[in-house]
Amino acid sequence: MFARTRTATYKLSLVAGRRFGSSYSQIPKLSCLQEFQEQILDSKKGVKVIDFYATWCGPCKAMIPHISKLMQEYPAVDFYKVDVDQAMDLARSCDISAMPTFMLVKDGRITSKVVGANPGALENGIKESQ
């Protein structure tokens, strides 16, 4: 019985991931410090959210539907993502020590960070940055 429940839960998570992951998969991925500098810090317009994540991180995966929802609710905000395992230099230079970490940037200036899977704090950070 337990194995069936576990399998059913796994299949449900795959379906949910496809359903919610579609807009998340369209988020531009930053892969190096130079891209971060050019697209985030040198770009002096608007609010940007950078999602520092790891593919193996459960809380990171749990945030995907929340990020997709925030993308729809705040279309003026630009979202980016950084796989910390593929862009270690970028994660190191931004002092990322836990995943997920969300960095909020307004007009090229880092305004705040939200550490951990906290959808409410992330949305509040977006509201305060606008």
PDB file of C-alpha atoms in Angstrom, residues 27 47-51 77-81 102-105 122 126:
ATOM      1  CA  ILE A  27      12.757  32.325 -17.031  1.00  0.00           C
ATOM      2  CA  VAL A  47      12.640  45.423 -10.492  1.00  0.00           C
ATOM      3  CA  LYS A  48      14.323  42.061 -10.966  1.00  0.00           C
ATOM      4  CA  VAL A  49      14.096  38.846  -8.957  1.00  0.00           C
ATOM      5  CA  ILE A  50      16.934  36.341  -9.187  1.00  0.00           C
ATOM      6  CA  ASP A  51      16.199  32.797  -8.011  1.00  0.00           C
ATOM      7  CA  VAL A  77       9.009  42.435 -12.684  1.00  0.00           C
ATOM      8  CA  ASP A  78      11.766  40.565 -14.526  1.00  0.00           C
ATOM      9  CA  PHE A  79      12.601  37.105 -13.197  1.00  0.00           C
ATOM     10  CA  TYR A  80      15.931  35.312 -13.637  1.00  0.00           C
ATOM     11  CA  LYS A  81      17.336  32.061 -12.270  1.00  0.00           C
ATOM     12  CA  PHE A 102      15.940  35.158  -3.936  1.00  0.00           C
ATOM     13  CA  MET A 103      17.767  38.397  -4.616  1.00  0.00           C
ATOM     14  CA  LEU A 104      15.711  41.500  -5.343  1.00  0.00           C
ATOM     15  CA  VAL A 105      17.258  44.250  -7.446  1.00  0.00           C
ATOM     16  CA  LEU A 122       9.192  36.945  -1.543  1.00  0.00           C
ATOM     17  CA  ILE A 126       8.518  42.413  -4.611  1.00  0.00           C
TER      18      ILE A 126
END
